[in-house]
Tab-separated table of C-alpha atoms in Angstrom:
chain	number	residue	atom	x	y	z
G	1	GLY	CA	-164.635	13.147	-118.576
G	2	ASP	CA	-166.682	9.911	-118.237
G	3	SER	CA	-169.119	9.704	-115.532
G	4	VAL	CA	-171.878	7.612	-114.027
G	5	THR	CA	-175.004	8.907	-112.378
G	6	GLN	CA	-177.197	6.823	-110.198
G	7	MET	CA	-180.332	7.573	-108.265
G	8	GLU	CA	-179.775	8.329	-104.642
G	9	GLY	CA	-181.151	5.942	-102.052
G	10	PRO	CA	-182.015	4.416	-99.875
G	11	VAL	CA	-184.821	2.587	-101.903
G	12	THR	CA	-187.029	0.809	-99.557
G	13	LEU	CA	-189.317	-2.004	-101.008
G	14	SER	CA	-191.583	-4.602	-99.578
G	15	GLU	CA	-190.897	-8.188	-100.559
G	16	GLU	CA	-192.085	-9.241	-103.969
G	17	ALA	CA	-192.139	-5.588	-105.223
G	18	PHE	CA	-190.774	-4.504	-108.554
G	19	LEU	CA	-187.274	-2.741	-108.451
G	20	THR	CA	-185.915	-0.225	-110.811
G	21	ILE	CA	-182.476	1.475	-109.997
G	22	ASN	CA	-181.764	4.246	-112.543
G	23	CYS	CA	-178.194	4.761	-114.060
G	24	THR	CA	-177.204	7.115	-116.653
G	25	TYR	CA	-173.789	7.704	-118.081
G	26	THR	CA	-171.624	9.977	-120.169
G	27	ALA	CA	-168.557	8.525	-122.058
G	28	THR	CA	-166.409	9.808	-124.873
G	29	GLY	CA	-166.071	6.276	-126.261
G	30	TYR	CA	-167.955	3.052	-126.543
G	31	PRO	CA	-168.133	1.710	-122.966
G	32	SER	CA	-169.035	-1.581	-121.227
G	33	LEU	CA	-171.502	-1.244	-118.531
G	34	PHE	CA	-171.747	-3.209	-115.335
G	35	TRP	CA	-173.725	-3.491	-112.143
G	36	TYR	CA	-171.987	-4.680	-109.055
G	37	VAL	CA	-173.638	-5.498	-105.582
G	38	GLN	CA	-171.971	-5.083	-102.255
G	39	TYR	CA	-173.443	-7.022	-99.179
G	40	PRO	CA	-172.698	-5.722	-95.751
G	41	GLY	CA	-168.997	-6.193	-94.726
G	42	GLU	CA	-168.090	-7.481	-98.212
G	43	GLY	CA	-166.464	-6.440	-101.328
G	44	LEU	CA	-168.176	-5.661	-104.648
G	45	GLN	CA	-169.468	-8.671	-106.560
G	46	LEU	CA	-170.051	-8.278	-110.522
G	47	LEU	CA	-173.868	-8.752	-110.860
G	48	LEU	CA	-174.269	-8.417	-114.675
G	49	LYS	CA	-172.658	-6.598	-117.628
G	50	ALA	CA	-173.319	-5.461	-121.145
G	51	THR	CA	-170.730	-4.682	-123.638
G	52	LYS	CA	-172.570	-3.100	-126.477
G	53	ALA	CA	-175.720	-1.231	-127.385
G	54	ASP	CA	-178.984	-3.011	-127.028
G	55	ASP	CA	-177.224	-5.908	-125.045
G	56	LYS	CA	-179.039	-7.099	-122.020
G	57	GLY	CA	-177.118	-8.371	-119.106
G	58	SER	CA	-179.026	-10.627	-116.699
G	59	ASN	CA	-178.310	-12.592	-113.566
G	60	LYS	CA	-180.178	-13.831	-110.463
G	61	GLY	CA	-183.346	-12.293	-111.749
G	62	PHE	CA	-181.880	-8.959	-112.233
G	63	GLU	CA	-181.844	-7.334	-115.719
G	64	ALA	CA	-180.401	-4.184	-117.307
G	65	THR	CA	-180.236	-3.232	-121.038
G	66	TYR	CA	-177.638	-1.105	-122.564
G	67	ARG	CA	-179.432	1.911	-124.139
G	68	LYS	CA	-177.093	4.030	-126.175
G	69	GLU	CA	-179.967	6.374	-127.290
G	70	THR	CA	-180.584	7.335	-123.726
G	71	THR	CA	-177.152	6.730	-122.327
G	72	SER	CA	-178.782	4.438	-119.574
G	73	PHE	CA	-178.428	1.082	-118.090
G	74	HIS	CA	-181.138	0.801	-115.461
G	75	LEU	CA	-181.256	-2.202	-113.111
G	76	GLU	CA	-184.526	-4.024	-112.865
G	77	LYS	CA	-185.973	-7.175	-110.789
G	78	GLY	CA	-189.482	-8.225	-110.977
G	79	SER	CA	-189.812	-9.553	-107.516
G	80	VAL	CA	-187.137	-8.578	-104.808
G	81	GLN	CA	-186.456	-10.598	-101.715
G	82	VAL	CA	-185.049	-9.564	-98.278
G	83	SER	CA	-181.784	-11.229	-99.228
G	84	ASP	CA	-181.538	-8.573	-102.082
G	85	SER	CA	-180.784	-5.847	-99.659
G	86	ALA	CA	-177.434	-4.512	-100.496
G	87	VAL	CA	-175.680	-1.658	-102.058
G	88	TYR	CA	-175.866	-1.534	-105.837
G	89	PHE	CA	-173.061	0.223	-108.150
G	90	CYS	CA	-173.411	1.055	-111.595
G	91	ALA	CA	-170.100	1.288	-113.480
G	92	LEU	CA	-168.394	1.713	-116.902
G	93	ILE	CA	-165.164	1.324	-118.569
G	94	THR	CA	-164.104	2.727	-122.006
G	95	SER	CA	-162.373	0.611	-124.419
G	96	GLY	CA	-158.711	1.215	-124.443
G	97	THR	CA	-158.470	2.217	-120.829
G	98	TYR	CA	-158.358	0.409	-117.638
G	99	LYS	CA	-159.812	3.030	-115.233
G	100	TYR	CA	-163.368	1.982	-114.168
G	101	ILE	CA	-165.861	4.719	-113.497
G	102	PHE	CA	-168.236	4.049	-110.508
G	103	GLY	CA	-171.593	5.565	-109.525
G	104	THR	CA	-172.059	6.540	-105.805
G	105	GLY	CA	-173.983	3.479	-105.057
G	106	THR	CA	-177.826	2.980	-104.299
G	107	ARG	CA	-178.816	1.188	-100.977
G	108	LEU	CA	-181.693	-1.103	-101.378
G	109	LYS	CA	-183.615	-2.181	-98.277
G	110	VAL	CA	-186.239	-4.803	-98.781
G	111	LEU	CA	-188.780	-5.507	-95.962
G	112	ALA	CA	-190.365	-8.698	-95.232
C	1	GLU	CA	-158.041	-20.152	-103.061
C	2	THR	CA	-160.138	-18.714	-105.603
C	3	GLY	CA	-160.799	-15.095	-106.914
C	4	VAL	CA	-159.153	-12.150	-105.107
C	5	THR	CA	-158.092	-12.475	-101.452
C	6	GLN	CA	-157.030	-9.705	-99.134
C	7	THR	CA	-155.316	-9.947	-95.688
C	8	PRO	CA	-155.855	-8.891	-92.989
C	9	ARG	CA	-159.581	-8.379	-93.059
C	10	HIS	CA	-159.513	-6.113	-90.214
C	11	LEU	CA	-156.582	-3.881	-88.955
C	12	VAL	CA	-156.504	-1.303	-86.131
C	13	MET	CA	-153.407	0.647	-86.120
C	14	GLY	CA	-151.986	3.641	-84.421
C	15	MET	CA	-150.963	6.757	-86.111
C	16	THR	CA	-147.193	5.958	-85.809
C	17	ASN	CA	-147.477	2.319	-86.805
C	18	LYS	CA	-146.341	0.791	-90.016
C	19	LYS	CA	-148.419	-1.972	-91.478
C	20	SER	CA	-149.167	-3.598	-94.922
C	21	LEU	CA	-152.167	-4.749	-96.596
C	22	LYS	CA	-151.775	-7.844	-98.824
C	23	CYS	CA	-153.884	-8.734	-102.037
C	24	GLU	CA	-153.534	-11.732	-104.164
C	25	GLN	CA	-155.441	-12.583	-107.224
C	26	HIS	CA	-155.796	-16.255	-108.548
C	27	LEU	CA	-157.430	-15.323	-111.818
C	28	GLY	CA	-154.391	-14.796	-114.153
C	29	HIS	CA	-155.359	-11.189	-114.593
C	30	ASN	CA	-152.580	-8.693	-115.536
C	31	ALA	CA	-154.159	-5.569	-113.920
C	32	MET	CA	-154.486	-4.886	-110.151
C	33	TYR	CA	-156.125	-1.866	-108.206
C	34	TRP	CA	-156.371	-0.302	-104.927
C	35	TYR	CA	-159.665	1.468	-104.043
C	36	LYS	CA	-160.640	3.259	-100.835
C	37	GLN	CA	-164.286	3.077	-99.551
C	38	SER	CA	-165.381	5.611	-96.971
C	39	ALA	CA	-168.824	5.958	-95.444
C	40	LYS	CA	-171.105	8.159	-97.583
C	41	LYS	CA	-168.326	8.792	-100.258
C	42	PRO	CA	-167.974	7.390	-103.785
C	43	LEU	CA	-165.634	4.682	-104.294
C	44	GLU	CA	-161.975	6.168	-104.750
C	45	LEU	CA	-159.489	4.811	-107.146
C	46	MET	CA	-156.116	5.062	-105.553
C	47	PHE	CA	-153.493	3.044	-107.673
C	48	VAL	CA	-153.610	0.884	-110.698
C	49	TYR	CA	-150.814	-1.465	-111.827
C	50	ASN	CA	-150.904	-2.881	-115.514
C	51	PHE	CA	-148.464	-5.691	-116.078
C	52	LYS	CA	-146.794	-4.700	-112.948
C	53	GLU	CA	-146.182	-1.197	-113.797
C	54	GLN	CA	-147.923	1.653	-112.028
C	55	THR	CA	-150.204	3.471	-114.225
C	56	GLU	CA	-152.331	5.412	-112.174
C	57	ASN	CA	-151.825	7.404	-108.763
C	58	ASN	CA	-154.792	9.532	-108.073
C	59	SER	CA	-152.997	12.035	-105.893
C	60	VAL	CA	-152.672	9.741	-102.972
C	61	PRO	CA	-150.722	10.997	-99.910
C	62	SER	CA	-147.336	9.539	-99.890
C	63	ARG	CA	-148.071	7.768	-96.386
C	64	PHE	CA	-149.705	5.170	-98.776
C	65	SER	CA	-147.107	3.356	-100.794
C	66	PRO	CA	-148.141	0.485	-103.188
C	67	GLU	CA	-146.011	-2.452	-104.327
C	68	CYS	CA	-146.626	-4.900	-107.228
C	69	PRO	CA	-143.950	-7.616	-107.234
C	70	ASN	CA	-145.659	-9.632	-109.708
C	71	SER	CA	-148.962	-9.624	-111.662
C	72	SER	CA	-150.562	-11.825	-108.837
C	73	HIS	CA	-149.656	-9.891	-105.816
C	74	LEU	CA	-150.396	-6.275	-104.584
C	75	PHE	CA	-149.506	-4.689	-101.341
C	76	LEU	CA	-150.336	-1.317	-99.608
C	77	HIS	CA	-147.887	-0.153	-97.329
C	78	LEU	CA	-149.192	2.181	-94.615
C	79	HIS	CA	-147.242	4.525	-92.310
C	80	THR	CA	-147.977	7.665	-90.162
C	81	LEU	CA	-151.638	7.378	-91.088
C	82	GLN	CA	-154.379	9.898	-89.934
C	83	PRO	CA	-157.740	9.071	-88.377
C	84	GLU	CA	-159.545	10.149	-91.730
C	85	ASP	CA	-157.738	7.217	-93.530
C	86	SER	CA	-160.003	4.747	-91.661
C	87	ALA	CA	-161.974	3.111	-94.473
C	88	LEU	CA	-162.503	-0.032	-96.200
C	89	TYR	CA	-159.689	-0.758	-98.600
C	90	LEU	CA	-160.606	-2.876	-101.656
C	91	CYS	CA	-158.440	-4.565	-104.103
C	92	ALA	CA	-159.442	-5.471	-107.600
C	93	SER	CA	-158.175	-7.314	-110.573
C	94	SER	CA	-159.013	-7.158	-114.267
C	95	GLN	CA	-157.699	-8.621	-117.644
C	96	VAL	CA	-156.519	-5.933	-120.088
C	97	TYR	CA	-156.275	-7.228	-123.624
C	98	ALA	CA	-153.641	-6.432	-126.150
C	99	SER	CA	-156.384	-4.938	-128.179
C	100	GLY	CA	-156.984	-2.499	-125.541
C	101	GLY	CA	-160.339	-4.179	-124.378
C	102	THR	CA	-160.952	-4.510	-120.718
C	103	TYR	CA	-163.796	-6.061	-119.173
C	104	GLU	CA	-165.084	-6.700	-115.688
C	105	GLN	CA	-163.261	-6.286	-112.486
C	106	TYR	CA	-163.181	-8.723	-109.594
C	107	PHE	CA	-162.927	-7.479	-106.005
C	108	GLY	CA	-161.583	-8.885	-102.931
C	109	PRO	CA	-163.490	-8.756	-99.594
C	110	GLY	CA	-161.734	-5.668	-98.525
C	111	THR	CA	-159.620	-4.825	-95.353
C	112	ARG	CA	-161.315	-2.684	-92.657
C	113	LEU	CA	-158.784	-0.236	-91.534
C	114	THR	CA	-159.233	1.820	-88.435
C	115	VAL	CA	-156.671	4.395	-87.404
C	116	THR	CA	-156.716	5.335	-83.699
């Protein structure tokens, strides 16, 4: 079945460091890919998305590129802030279904 | 109200109580979901409703009973829960297109449930 694999956390960085959170997927069809962020005590918020190969999703300084050849959708940010501390989830959905597949989440801690 | 709202935000109940969680979406979507989020476990899909019809029930115990009276409202009725049911319960919605395409989900803030 379809699946999403994320790097295990926590990831701890200093403020202004470069961030990469790896995400790879397996899917039988042509999925849309998403990154969600969850701040403490809140639900998941959509951070960015990409719906086809080579698309780049971006939002709030975060970027991720849909790489079909490597089945990856790595999340990057050039300079993290303390306020970026949260749990990040990679997810996919395959066209024709309504069941989303989520990764296990990666906790990011940014230190001042 | 905008987006997806959930009430109550926090709930403490005994194992013999009956309570209900409520979710409302203001996005005009036609699919709604219940998820369970426990500490150190992956997000668990519990139920999916598409056009008010339940299309997914991931082997959820019968002490959890969903209800979807219309495409904007979703309830989760709880009775005789166990302490291991303590978790964050998240509601979400999305738009399913006639062509079969489905895009992003939008989540509510969750209900933090504690079973004593």
